[in-house]
Amino acid sequence: MQNEYDAIIVGSGVNSLACAVHLGAKGWRVGVFEQAGTAGGAVKTMELTEAGFRHDWAAMNLSLFAGSGFFKAHGEDLVATGLEFVPVSHCFASVFDDGKWMGVSTGPDETRTRIAAFSDADAQAWDRLCADFPGTAEYVFALLGNSMQMHTQGKLLAKALFKKGFSWTAGLMRLLVSSPRKWLSETFESDHVRATMAAWGMHLDFAPDMAGGAVFPYLESMANQHFGMVIGKGGADTVTRALVAQIEASGGAVHCGKPVARVIRGGGKATGVELADGSIISAGKAVIANVAPGGLIKLLDGGSGDAGFDAKMTSFVHAPGTMMIHLALDGLPDWTASEELKSFAYVHVAPSLDQMARTYQQAVAGLLPDEPVLVVGQPTAVDPSRAPDGKHVLWVQVRMVPAEIRGDAAGQITQTDWTQVKEIYAERALDLIERHAPGLRGKIISRAVVSPLDLEADNPNLVGGDQIAGSHHLSQNFLFRPALGHATGKTPVDGLHLTGASVWPGAGTGAGAGYMLAQKLGGK
C-alpha cells in the first residue's frame, strides 16, 4: 500500500469513486480508503440469502447515474471496463386497498390510458405535463447539475427569465418550494393518481405535506415516462466495479477494510490521514471526506478550529430510518390487482397521502408505524441474471422507521431493541404485501432483514438508517446543504473538502457532489 497520494478520499461511495475517476483522468494519483470490507457504500450487491441470489444492499435504481454529467464524461470508459445497464420500460406502480392499481410506463399512451380510467381531466393534465416537460427539465436538471453558488444559479435564473419570462420562471420556483400534496392536489383530482406519484417523495424524506418535496414526484413521474429507468445488469455493483477498475487503471487504488481514524493537519492545512491501524498516509494536494457532517468533526479530533462551522456540522439533521427486507423467491408476487404488475421494477404499497403523512409522523415520533410505506423492488422481472433460472429476488424498502424505538403505533410490539424487532416488524411488512399479493410467504426460500442500525453499522454515513444521508427539507437543501457557505464542500481547513450525499445536490446515485468537486480541484 502506498503511503502517499495526490488526493486521499475517505469512504468509497459513488461520489468518492466518481471523484477519484475524474481526478485520475486529470493525472492525479488517488487513494480511496473504506472502512467496510466492500467498496460502494450504498451501491453494492451481495448474496445475502442464498448462493446465486444477488441482492442490492440499498440502492437499486441507477437512472440518476446513467443520466449524470459524470457518466456523459466517463461513460465510454466505464462501459469498456464492464459497466452494463438493463433498461426498464415498466417503471413504477402503486396498489390500492380497493383492488385498483396505477403505473407509469414508457409505452405510447400506456400511462395516459391508466390515468384516464380514473379521470379524463387527469389524463389531460398528464398530457400538459408531458408536453411541458422538455422545457422544464432543461432548467431543473441544470439546477441539480451545477454547483450551488450564487453566481452560477444566478445565471441560470437570468437565463430562465430571459427565455421563458417571469410568469413561467415564478411557476418553476413555486414548484420547487411546494409540498407534494399542494402540487398534486392542484394538478390531479384522482386520489389514486396523486398517491402513485406522491410515493416518490417517501423515497427521500418528503411526506406529502413537506414544503420543497413536489419536485421529486414530478421529476420521477416525468423522467420515467419519457426515458424509462435503468438498473445494473447483475446488480447495482456493476457501477462500483467499473469505477474501481477505472481508478486502478489511472494508477489509483481503493483500500477496503481500512478505516480512517483522523485527518492530519500541519500549518492549518490537511496533509493526510491516519488509519485506525496507525498507518500514516500523506496527501500532496487534497483530503476529501465522503462522510456525514457529524463524522467530519470526529475525523478532525473534535473540531475544525471554526466553532461556527463545527456547530453547523454537528446540528445537521438526518431523516428517519429505513429497514430493508431481501427475499429469495420461487416466483414473483401474484399481485391481485393485475398480472401486469409482475413486469414493474417497483411496486409501491402506499395507498394514500394521509397514510404516508401518518407513517412519517409516527416514525419521527419514534414509533414503529402501524402501516409503513413499502417500496417493493422486483429487479429480476427485468434482469433474470440476478437469480438462478426460474427464481427471483425481492428488494423491499420499508419507509419510514425510527432509529430509536420508543413504541409501536399499532400497540403490538413491546420490544425496543432492533436486533429483536427487525424480524417481528418484517412480518408486518410482509402482511401488507400479502394483502395485495396473497401467497407471497409460500414463495420465500430465504430472507435477510436489515435494520436501520445494521445499515449504519455497515456505513456510518447512514446515521440511524437514514439512506439519504441527511434530510432534504428546505432548511437543509440548495444553498443550505449541508450548511450555508459550504454547499460546494468547502471547509475551514485548507486542503480538506467534504463530499457525498450530505452535500449539494444530495442523495441518489447521480454522483453530482463528487464529480463537481473533482472538476473544481482537477479541472473540467
Short mmCIF file of C-alpha atoms in Angstrom, two decimals:
data_model
loop_
_atom_site.label_atom_id
_atom_site.label_comp_id
_atom_site.label_asym_id
_atom_site.label_seq_id
_atom_site.Cartn_x
_atom_site.Cartn_y
_atom_site.Cartn_z
CA MET A 1 0.00 0.00 0.00
CA GLN A 2 1.33 3.42 -0.95
CA ASN A 3 1.80 5.90 1.85
CA GLU A 4 1.45 8.99 -0.35
CA TYR A 5 -1.11 10.14 -2.91
CA ASP A 6 -2.05 13.38 -4.60
CA ALA A 7 -5.50 13.05 -3.04
CA ILE A 8 -6.91 10.86 -0.32
CA ILE A 9 -10.64 10.15 -0.27
CA VAL A 10 -12.30 8.85 2.89
CA GLY A 11 -15.15 6.48 2.03
CA SER A 12 -15.92 4.63 -1.20
CA GLY A 13 -19.49 5.66 -2.02
CA VAL A 14 -20.43 6.57 -5.57
CA ASN A 15 -19.45 10.22 -5.06
CA SER A 16 -15.99 9.19 -3.83
CA LEU A 17 -15.40 6.82 -6.71
CA ALA A 18 -16.64 9.29 -9.33
CA CYS A 19 -14.42 11.98 -7.83
CA ALA A 20 -11.43 9.62 -7.93
CA VAL A 21 -12.11 8.62 -11.55
CA HIS A 22 -12.22 12.22 -12.75
CA LEU A 23 -9.15 13.26 -10.78
CA GLY A 24 -7.33 10.19 -12.08
CA ALA A 25 -8.21 11.22 -15.62
CA LYS A 26 -6.57 14.57 -14.85
CA GLY A 27 -3.34 12.89 -13.79
CA TRP A 28 -3.85 12.71 -10.03
CA ARG A 29 -2.90 9.59 -8.06
CA VAL A 30 -5.86 8.97 -5.77
CA GLY A 31 -6.15 6.65 -2.79
CA VAL A 32 -9.63 5.76 -1.54
CA PHE A 33 -9.89 4.35 1.99
CA GLU A 34 -13.03 2.47 3.02
CA GLN A 35 -13.85 1.12 6.46
CA ALA A 36 -16.16 -1.62 5.15
CA GLY A 37 -14.91 -4.79 3.52
CA THR A 38 -16.58 -3.96 0.21
CA ALA A 39 -16.43 -0.76 -1.84
CA GLY A 40 -19.52 1.12 -2.94
CA GLY A 41 -21.22 2.47 0.17
CA ALA A 42 -24.94 2.07 -0.52
CA VAL A 43 -24.28 0.87 -4.08
CA LYS A 44 -23.24 -2.74 -3.72
CA THR A 45 -24.70 -6.17 -4.40
CA MET A 46 -24.34 -9.26 -2.24
CA GLU A 47 -25.61 -12.82 -1.86
CA LEU A 48 -27.49 -12.04 1.33
CA THR A 49 -29.87 -15.01 1.33
CA GLU A 50 -28.76 -17.96 -0.81
CA ALA A 51 -25.95 -18.65 -3.24
CA GLY A 52 -26.80 -17.30 -6.69
CA PHE A 53 -29.32 -14.72 -5.43
CA ARG A 54 -27.81 -11.24 -5.85
CA HIS A 55 -29.40 -8.54 -3.71
CA ASP A 56 -28.74 -4.81 -3.97
CA TRP A 57 -27.83 -3.77 -0.44
CA ALA A 58 -29.53 -0.35 -0.60
CA ALA A 59 -29.59 1.49 -3.94
CA MET A 60 -31.25 -0.28 -6.87
CA ASN A 61 -32.28 2.44 -9.33
CA LEU A 62 -29.30 3.70 -11.37
CA SER A 63 -31.18 6.16 -13.60
CA LEU A 64 -29.55 9.19 -11.98
CA PHE A 65 -26.11 7.75 -12.63
CA ALA A 66 -26.91 6.90 -16.26
CA GLY A 67 -28.22 10.41 -16.86
CA SER A 68 -25.50 12.24 -14.97
CA GLY A 69 -22.91 14.67 -16.24
CA PHE A 70 -20.26 12.34 -14.85
CA PHE A 71 -21.49 9.43 -16.97
CA LYS A 72 -21.59 11.62 -20.07
CA ALA A 73 -17.93 12.44 -19.49
CA HIS A 74 -16.66 9.00 -18.44
CA GLY A 75 -19.33 6.53 -19.53
CA GLU A 76 -17.47 5.19 -22.54
CA ASP A 77 -14.50 4.16 -20.42
CA LEU A 78 -16.76 2.67 -17.73
CA VAL A 79 -18.67 0.58 -20.25
CA ALA A 80 -15.33 -0.65 -21.59
CA THR A 81 -14.45 -1.86 -18.09
CA GLY A 82 -17.69 -3.81 -17.68
CA LEU A 83 -20.48 -1.41 -16.69
CA GLU A 84 -23.78 -2.66 -18.06
CA PHE A 85 -27.31 -1.34 -17.61
CA VAL A 86 -30.68 -3.01 -18.07
CA PRO A 87 -33.41 -0.68 -19.39
CA VAL A 88 -36.79 -0.69 -17.68
CA SER A 89 -39.96 0.27 -19.54
CA HIS A 90 -42.47 -0.55 -16.79
CA CYS A 91 -41.01 1.70 -14.13
CA PHE A 92 -43.22 2.05 -11.06
CA ALA A 93 -46.73 1.34 -9.89
CA SER A 94 -48.91 1.57 -6.80
CA VAL A 95 -51.52 -0.85 -5.48
CA PHE A 96 -54.58 0.25 -3.53
CA ASP A 97 -56.86 -1.26 -0.94
CA ASP A 98 -59.87 -1.14 -3.31
CA GLY A 99 -58.11 -3.59 -5.65
CA LYS A 100 -57.11 -0.97 -8.21
CA TRP A 101 -53.63 -0.06 -9.38
CA MET A 102 -51.84 2.67 -11.28
CA GLY A 103 -48.46 2.59 -13.02
CA VAL A 104 -46.09 4.63 -15.16
CA SER A 105 -44.58 3.05 -18.28
CA THR A 106 -42.79 4.38 -21.34
CA GLY A 107 -45.03 2.80 -24.00
CA PRO A 108 -47.16 5.09 -26.17
CA ASP A 109 -50.29 6.12 -24.25
CA GLU A 110 -49.90 3.29 -21.67
CA THR A 111 -49.71 5.63 -18.70
CA ARG A 112 -52.29 8.03 -20.09
CA THR A 113 -54.79 5.19 -20.58
CA ARG A 114 -54.34 4.08 -16.97
CA ILE A 115 -54.84 7.64 -15.72
CA ALA A 116 -57.91 8.14 -17.90
CA ALA A 117 -59.52 5.12 -16.22
CA PHE A 118 -59.52 7.22 -13.05
CA SER A 119 -60.16 10.67 -14.53
CA ASP A 120 -60.35 12.20 -18.01
CA ALA A 121 -59.34 15.54 -16.52
CA ASP A 122 -56.25 13.95 -15.01
CA ALA A 123 -55.33 12.38 -18.36
CA GLN A 124 -55.48 15.84 -19.91
CA ALA A 125 -53.35 17.23 -17.05
CA TRP A 126 -50.82 14.44 -17.72
CA ASP A 127 -50.74 15.45 -21.40
CA ARG A 128 -49.94 19.02 -20.42
CA LEU A 129 -47.16 17.94 -18.06
CA CYS A 130 -45.62 15.71 -20.72
CA ALA A 131 -45.76 18.49 -23.32
CA ASP A 132 -44.13 20.98 -20.93
CA PHE A 133 -41.54 18.60 -19.51
CA PRO A 134 -38.68 19.12 -22.00
CA GLY A 135 -38.65 22.87 -21.33
CA THR A 136 -38.96 22.45 -17.57
CA ALA A 137 -36.40 19.65 -17.43
CA GLU A 138 -33.78 21.85 -19.09
CA TYR A 139 -33.78 24.15 -16.07
CA VAL A 140 -34.41 21.65 -13.30
CA PHE A 141 -31.60 19.37 -14.45
CA ALA A 142 -29.35 22.39 -14.87
CA LEU A 143 -30.17 23.40 -11.29
CA LEU A 144 -29.31 19.92 -9.99
CA GLY A 145 -26.26 19.55 -12.21
CA ASN A 146 -24.47 22.75 -11.25
CA SER A 147 -22.70 23.82 -8.10
CA MET A 148 -24.83 25.67 -5.57
CA GLN A 149 -23.10 29.03 -5.86
CA MET A 150 -24.92 32.32 -6.16
CA HIS A 151 -23.25 33.40 -9.40
CA THR A 152 -23.87 30.03 -11.07
CA GLN A 153 -27.51 29.77 -10.06
CA GLY A 154 -27.99 33.49 -10.73
CA LYS A 155 -27.00 32.96 -14.36
CA LEU A 156 -29.46 30.09 -14.61
CA LEU A 157 -32.25 32.24 -13.17
CA ALA A 158 -31.42 35.10 -15.55
CA LYS A 159 -31.50 32.70 -18.50
CA ALA A 160 -34.93 31.40 -17.46
CA LEU A 161 -36.30 34.92 -17.05
CA PHE A 162 -34.95 35.97 -20.45
CA LYS A 163 -36.09 32.91 -22.41
CA LYS A 164 -39.26 31.93 -20.55
CA GLY A 165 -40.47 35.10 -18.90
CA PHE A 166 -41.39 35.99 -15.35
CA SER A 167 -44.63 34.02 -15.08
CA TRP A 168 -43.07 30.73 -16.21
CA THR A 169 -40.00 31.22 -14.02
CA ALA A 170 -42.14 32.05 -10.99
CA GLY A 171 -44.17 28.90 -11.64
CA LEU A 172 -41.00 26.82 -11.63
CA MET A 173 -39.86 28.42 -8.38
CA ARG A 174 -43.27 27.67 -6.87
CA LEU A 175 -42.94 24.00 -7.88
CA LEU A 176 -39.54 23.84 -6.19
CA VAL A 177 -40.91 25.04 -2.85
CA SER A 178 -44.34 23.34 -2.91
CA SER A 179 -45.26 20.26 -0.91
CA PRO A 180 -46.24 17.09 -2.78
CA ARG A 181 -49.84 17.38 -1.56
CA LYS A 182 -50.12 21.00 -2.71
CA TRP A 183 -48.83 20.34 -6.21
CA LEU A 184 -50.64 17.03 -6.69
CA SER A 185 -53.95 18.39 -5.40
CA GLU A 186 -53.72 21.35 -7.76
CA THR A 187 -52.79 19.14 -10.72
CA PHE A 188 -54.87 15.96 -10.37
CA GLU A 189 -58.31 15.13 -8.99
CA SER A 190 -57.92 11.36 -8.53
CA ASP A 191 -56.65 10.22 -5.14
CA HIS A 192 -55.15 7.15 -6.84
CA VAL A 193 -53.12 9.21 -9.29
CA ARG A 194 -51.98 11.58 -6.54
CA ALA A 195 -50.86 8.72 -4.28
CA THR A 196 -48.99 6.94 -7.08
CA MET A 197 -46.79 9.97 -7.67
CA ALA A 198 -46.53 11.07 -4.03
CA ALA A 199 -44.87 7.76 -3.14
CA TRP A 200 -41.66 9.07 -4.71
CA GLY A 201 -41.44 11.75 -2.06
CA MET A 202 -41.15 9.00 0.53
CA HIS A 203 -38.00 7.69 -1.18
CA LEU A 204 -36.45 10.82 0.29
CA ASP A 205 -37.94 12.36 3.42
CA PHE A 206 -40.75 14.28 1.78
CA ALA A 207 -44.01 13.25 3.34
CA PRO A 208 -46.98 14.77 1.48
CA ASP A 209 -47.09 17.99 3.49
CA MET A 210 -43.38 18.83 3.49
CA ALA A 211 -42.51 22.02 1.60
CA GLY A 212 -39.96 21.51 -1.16
CA GLY A 213 -40.99 17.94 -1.91
CA ALA A 214 -43.17 18.38 -5.00
CA VAL A 215 -40.27 18.38 -7.44
CA PHE A 216 -39.37 14.74 -6.71
CA PRO A 217 -42.75 13.15 -7.59
CA TYR A 218 -42.83 15.47 -10.60
CA LEU A 219 -39.35 14.59 -11.85
CA GLU A 220 -39.61 10.85 -11.26
CA SER A 221 -43.00 10.62 -12.96
CA MET A 222 -41.97 12.67 -15.96
CA ALA A 223 -38.47 11.20 -16.33
CA ASN A 224 -39.76 7.64 -16.10
CA GLN A 225 -42.48 8.39 -18.65
CA HIS A 226 -40.04 9.95 -21.12
CA PHE A 227 -36.81 7.98 -20.56
CA GLY A 228 -37.68 4.90 -18.56
CA MET A 229 -35.47 3.61 -15.76
CA VAL A 230 -32.24 1.64 -15.65
CA ILE A 231 -30.88 -0.88 -13.17
CA GLY A 232 -27.50 -2.61 -13.16
CA LYS A 233 -27.02 -5.83 -15.09
CA GLY A 234 -26.41 -8.48 -12.45
CA GLY A 235 -26.71 -5.93 -9.66
CA ALA A 236 -26.07 -2.29 -8.85
CA ASP A 237 -22.44 -3.14 -8.12
CA THR A 238 -21.75 -3.15 -11.86
CA VAL A 239 -21.27 0.60 -11.33
CA THR A 240 -18.95 0.14 -8.35
CA ARG A 241 -16.79 -2.49 -10.04
CA ALA A 242 -16.38 -0.37 -13.17
CA LEU A 243 -15.48 2.73 -11.17
CA VAL A 244 -12.89 0.86 -9.11
CA ALA A 245 -11.37 -0.64 -12.26
CA GLN A 246 -11.10 2.83 -13.79
CA ILE A 247 -9.41 4.22 -10.67
CA GLU A 248 -6.87 1.41 -10.71
CA ALA A 249 -6.24 1.91 -14.42
CA SER A 250 -5.23 5.52 -13.74
CA GLY A 251 -2.74 4.49 -11.04
CA GLY A 252 -5.02 4.95 -8.05
CA ALA A 253 -6.20 2.41 -5.50
CA VAL A 254 -9.25 1.56 -3.40
CA HIS A 255 -8.38 0.11 0.01
CA CYS A 256 -11.24 -1.68 1.80
CA GLY A 257 -11.20 -2.66 5.45
CA LYS A 258 -9.05 0.42 6.14
CA PRO A 259 -10.97 2.81 8.40
CA VAL A 260 -9.60 6.34 8.71
CA ALA A 261 -9.17 7.48 12.33
CA ARG A 262 -8.37 11.15 11.78
CA VAL A 263 -7.31 13.84 9.35
CA ILE A 264 -3.74 15.03 9.87
CA ARG A 265 -3.10 18.77 9.73
CA GLY A 266 0.06 20.82 9.51
CA GLY A 267 0.21 24.59 9.39
CA GLY A 268 -3.58 24.80 9.22
CA LYS A 269 -3.68 22.54 6.15
CA ALA A 270 -4.89 18.96 5.74
CA THR A 271 -1.82 16.94 4.83
CA GLY A 272 -3.03 13.36 5.09
CA VAL A 273 -4.83 10.83 7.25
CA GLU A 274 -4.06 8.35 9.98
CA LEU A 275 -5.68 4.94 9.62
CA ALA A 276 -7.12 3.01 12.54
CA ASP A 277 -4.10 0.71 12.44
CA GLY A 278 -1.78 3.68 12.95
CA SER A 279 -0.57 3.96 9.35
CA ILE A 280 0.04 7.50 8.11
CA ILE A 281 -0.95 8.30 4.51
CA SER A 282 0.11 11.63 3.05
CA ALA A 283 -1.88 13.74 0.59
CA GLY A 284 0.01 16.15 -1.64
CA LYS A 285 -2.98 18.12 -2.90
CA ALA A 286 -6.22 17.32 -1.08
CA VAL A 287 -8.02 15.26 1.53
CA ILE A 288 -11.63 14.58 0.59
CA ALA A 289 -14.05 13.25 3.19
CA ASN A 290 -17.17 11.48 1.98
CA VAL A 291 -18.67 11.35 5.45
CA ALA A 292 -21.73 12.63 7.25
CA PRO A 293 -21.18 16.17 8.62
CA GLY A 294 -21.04 14.88 12.19
CA GLY A 295 -18.47 12.31 11.11
CA LEU A 296 -16.28 15.05 9.68
CA ILE A 297 -15.93 16.65 13.12
CA LYS A 298 -14.86 13.28 14.54
CA LEU A 299 -12.15 13.00 11.88
CA LEU A 300 -10.90 16.40 12.97
CA ASP A 301 -10.31 15.29 16.55
CA GLY A 302 -13.43 17.11 17.66
CA GLY A 303 -13.14 20.36 15.75
CA SER A 304 -12.03 22.29 12.68
CA GLY A 305 -10.96 25.37 14.64
CA ASP A 306 -14.05 27.25 13.43
CA ALA A 307 -16.72 26.98 16.11
CA GLY A 308 -19.48 28.21 13.81
CA PHE A 309 -18.71 25.59 11.17
CA ASP A 310 -18.46 22.84 13.76
CA ALA A 311 -21.85 23.79 15.21
CA LYS A 312 -23.44 23.60 11.75
CA MET A 313 -21.94 20.17 11.11
CA THR A 314 -22.96 18.69 14.46
CA SER A 315 -26.51 20.07 14.17
CA PHE A 316 -27.01 18.56 10.69
CA VAL A 317 -30.37 16.76 10.70
CA HIS A 318 -30.84 13.22 9.46
CA ALA A 319 -34.01 11.78 8.01
CA PRO A 320 -35.92 8.89 9.61
CA GLY A 321 -34.50 5.43 9.08
CA THR A 322 -35.15 2.63 6.63
CA MET A 323 -35.41 -1.11 7.07
CA MET A 324 -34.60 -3.48 4.20
CA ILE A 325 -36.05 -6.92 3.55
CA HIS A 326 -34.28 -9.08 0.98
CA LEU A 327 -36.14 -12.17 -0.23
CA ALA A 328 -35.06 -15.11 -2.34
CA LEU A 329 -38.22 -16.37 -4.06
CA ASP A 330 -39.55 -19.26 -6.09
CA GLY A 331 -41.62 -16.78 -8.08
CA LEU A 332 -42.68 -13.16 -8.25
CA PRO A 333 -45.61 -11.96 -6.13
CA ASP A 334 -49.04 -12.75 -7.54
CA TRP A 335 -50.49 -9.24 -7.46
CA THR A 336 -54.27 -9.49 -7.37
CA ALA A 337 -54.82 -6.10 -8.99
CA SER A 338 -53.19 -7.15 -12.28
CA GLU A 339 -50.83 -9.76 -13.67
CA GLU A 340 -49.17 -6.82 -15.44
CA LEU A 341 -47.67 -5.69 -12.12
CA LYS A 342 -45.17 -8.55 -12.32
CA SER A 343 -43.36 -6.61 -15.06
CA PHE A 344 -42.74 -3.45 -12.99
CA ALA A 345 -39.39 -2.62 -11.40
CA TYR A 346 -41.09 -1.01 -8.39
CA VAL A 347 -44.48 -1.57 -6.82
CA HIS A 348 -45.36 0.86 -4.04
CA VAL A 349 -47.64 -0.11 -1.20
CA ALA A 350 -48.58 3.45 -0.22
CA PRO A 351 -52.34 3.75 -0.59
CA SER A 352 -53.00 7.41 0.24
CA LEU A 353 -51.45 10.79 1.00
CA ASP A 354 -52.91 10.67 4.50
CA GLN A 355 -51.39 7.25 5.20
CA MET A 356 -47.97 8.43 4.01
CA ALA A 357 -48.21 11.54 6.20
CA ARG A 358 -49.22 9.44 9.21
CA THR A 359 -46.39 6.96 8.66
CA TYR A 360 -43.84 9.75 8.51
CA GLN A 361 -45.07 11.44 11.68
CA GLN A 362 -45.12 8.16 13.57
CA ALA A 363 -41.52 7.42 12.61
CA VAL A 364 -40.37 10.93 13.55
CA ALA A 365 -42.05 10.45 16.94
CA GLY A 366 -40.02 7.28 17.49
CA LEU A 367 -42.91 4.90 16.84
CA LEU A 368 -42.91 1.86 14.62
CA PRO A 369 -45.51 2.87 12.01
CA ASP A 370 -48.69 0.83 12.07
CA GLU A 371 -48.65 0.78 8.25
CA PRO A 372 -45.22 1.61 6.77
CA VAL A 373 -44.76 2.65 3.18
CA LEU A 374 -43.25 -0.19 1.17
CA VAL A 375 -41.16 0.07 -1.97
CA VAL A 376 -41.25 -3.43 -3.44
CA GLY A 377 -38.43 -3.79 -5.94
CA GLN A 378 -38.71 -6.60 -8.49
CA PRO A 379 -35.30 -6.45 -10.23
CA THR A 380 -35.45 -9.98 -11.62
CA ALA A 381 -38.60 -9.02 -13.50
CA VAL A 382 -36.27 -7.16 -15.87
CA ASP A 383 -32.88 -8.74 -15.05
CA PRO A 384 -33.15 -12.53 -14.60
CA SER A 385 -29.35 -12.79 -14.21
CA ARG A 386 -29.66 -11.83 -10.52
CA ALA A 387 -31.10 -15.23 -9.54
CA PRO A 388 -30.93 -18.89 -10.60
CA ASP A 389 -33.17 -19.91 -13.52
CA GLY A 390 -36.83 -19.52 -12.63
CA LYS A 391 -36.08 -17.90 -9.28
CA HIS A 392 -36.35 -14.28 -8.19
CA VAL A 393 -35.20 -11.72 -5.66
CA LEU A 394 -37.40 -9.16 -3.99
CA TRP A 395 -35.96 -5.88 -2.67
CA VAL A 396 -38.26 -4.36 -0.07
CA GLN A 397 -37.57 -0.92 1.34
CA VAL A 398 -39.60 -0.23 4.49
CA ARG A 399 -40.07 3.52 4.96
CA MET A 400 -40.08 5.23 7.36
CA VAL A 401 -38.90 3.72 10.66
CA PRO A 402 -37.24 5.26 13.73
CA ALA A 403 -33.62 4.61 14.60
CA GLU A 404 -34.51 4.65 18.29
CA ILE A 405 -37.76 2.82 19.02
CA ARG A 406 -39.94 4.49 21.64
CA GLY A 407 -43.04 2.44 20.99
CA ASP A 408 -45.32 0.83 18.43
CA ALA A 409 -48.11 2.84 16.82
CA ALA A 410 -50.11 -0.37 16.45
CA GLY A 411 -49.66 -1.25 20.14
CA GLN A 412 -48.49 -4.77 19.34
CA ILE A 413 -44.68 -4.78 19.58
CA THR A 414 -43.30 -4.22 23.06
CA GLN A 415 -39.59 -4.70 22.36
CA THR A 416 -37.45 -1.65 21.55
CA ASP A 417 -34.17 -3.30 20.52
CA TRP A 418 -33.81 -3.52 16.73
CA THR A 419 -31.93 -6.82 16.97
CA GLN A 420 -35.18 -8.34 18.26
CA VAL A 421 -37.66 -6.08 16.50
CA LYS A 422 -36.46 -6.35 12.91
CA GLU A 423 -37.73 -9.89 12.30
CA ILE A 424 -41.02 -9.12 14.07
CA TYR A 425 -41.53 -5.90 12.12
CA ALA A 426 -40.68 -7.66 8.86
CA GLU A 427 -43.80 -9.75 9.42
CA ARG A 428 -45.90 -6.56 9.49
CA ALA A 429 -44.40 -5.50 6.17
CA LEU A 430 -44.99 -8.93 4.66
CA ASP A 431 -48.59 -8.81 5.86
CA LEU A 432 -49.04 -5.60 3.88
CA ILE A 433 -47.62 -7.20 0.73
CA GLU A 434 -49.78 -10.30 1.25
CA ARG A 435 -52.82 -8.03 1.35
CA HIS A 436 -52.14 -7.29 -2.31
CA ALA A 437 -50.26 -10.46 -3.29
CA PRO A 438 -51.62 -13.41 -1.28
CA GLY A 439 -49.33 -16.40 -1.01
CA LEU A 440 -46.06 -14.48 -1.04
CA ARG A 441 -44.80 -16.23 2.10
CA GLY A 442 -45.20 -19.58 0.38
CA LYS A 443 -42.74 -18.47 -2.30
CA ILE A 444 -39.98 -17.41 0.13
CA ILE A 445 -36.88 -19.60 0.00
CA SER A 446 -34.83 -17.44 2.35
CA ARG A 447 -34.77 -13.91 3.68
CA ALA A 448 -32.41 -11.34 5.17
CA VAL A 449 -33.73 -8.43 7.20
CA VAL A 450 -31.54 -5.34 7.62
CA SER A 451 -32.45 -2.91 10.39
CA PRO A 452 -31.66 0.82 10.26
CA LEU A 453 -28.87 0.22 12.77
CA ASP A 454 -27.46 -2.55 10.57
CA LEU A 455 -27.30 -0.03 7.72
CA GLU A 456 -25.43 2.44 9.92
CA ALA A 457 -23.03 -0.24 11.16
CA ASP A 458 -22.13 -1.05 7.55
CA ASN A 459 -21.94 2.60 6.51
CA PRO A 460 -21.63 5.27 9.25
CA ASN A 461 -22.90 7.90 6.80
CA LEU A 462 -26.37 6.33 7.03
CA VAL A 463 -26.93 7.70 10.53
CA GLY A 464 -29.82 5.86 12.15
CA GLY A 465 -30.50 4.08 8.87
CA ASP A 466 -31.01 7.36 7.03
CA GLN A 467 -30.41 6.15 3.48
CA ILE A 468 -30.33 9.67 2.03
CA ALA A 469 -27.51 10.95 4.30
CA GLY A 470 -29.50 13.84 5.70
CA SER A 471 -32.90 15.47 5.46
CA HIS A 472 -33.63 17.35 2.22
CA HIS A 473 -36.14 19.75 3.76
CA LEU A 474 -35.77 23.34 2.58
CA SER A 475 -33.78 24.39 5.63
CA GLN A 476 -31.13 21.84 4.64
CA ASN A 477 -31.24 21.87 0.85
CA PHE A 478 -29.99 24.02 -2.02
CA LEU A 479 -27.66 26.68 -0.53
CA PHE A 480 -28.09 25.07 2.89
CA ARG A 481 -26.81 21.57 2.08
CA PRO A 482 -25.06 20.82 4.37
CA ALA A 483 -24.94 24.44 5.57
CA LEU A 484 -24.90 27.95 4.14
CA GLY A 485 -21.49 28.69 2.67
CA HIS A 486 -20.49 25.03 2.38
CA ALA A 487 -22.70 23.66 -0.42
CA THR A 488 -19.59 23.13 -2.55
CA GLY A 489 -17.94 21.01 0.14
CA LYS A 490 -15.70 23.82 1.34
CA THR A 491 -14.42 23.52 4.93
CA PRO A 492 -12.41 25.92 7.12
CA VAL A 493 -9.39 23.63 6.86
CA ASP A 494 -7.26 24.35 3.82
CA GLY A 495 -6.98 21.31 1.58
CA LEU A 496 -9.90 19.47 3.24
CA HIS A 497 -13.13 19.03 1.32
CA LEU A 498 -16.48 17.43 2.13
CA THR A 499 -18.39 15.42 -0.46
CA GLY A 500 -21.15 12.83 -0.63
CA ALA A 501 -24.92 12.83 -0.36
CA SER A 502 -24.82 15.28 2.55
CA VAL A 503 -23.51 17.92 0.13
CA TRP A 504 -25.47 19.53 -2.72
CA PRO A 505 -27.14 18.13 -4.85
CA GLY A 506 -27.85 15.48 -2.21
CA ALA A 507 -28.95 11.87 -2.25
CA GLY A 508 -29.10 9.47 -5.14
CA THR A 509 -26.70 7.75 -7.49
CA GLY A 510 -26.02 10.78 -9.70
CA ALA A 511 -22.51 11.36 -8.26
CA GLY A 512 -23.04 15.11 -8.58
CA ALA A 513 -21.22 16.19 -5.43
CA GLY A 514 -18.14 14.09 -6.14
CA TYR A 515 -17.97 14.99 -9.82
CA MET A 516 -18.38 18.73 -9.27
CA LEU A 517 -15.70 18.70 -6.58
CA ALA A 518 -13.33 16.82 -8.88
CA GLN A 519 -13.94 19.38 -11.62
CA LYS A 520 -13.23 22.18 -9.17
CA LEU A 521 -9.96 20.59 -8.00
CA GLY A 522 -8.65 18.98 -11.16
CA GLY A 523 -10.36 20.94 -13.93
CA LYS A 524 -13.17 20.08 -16.29
#
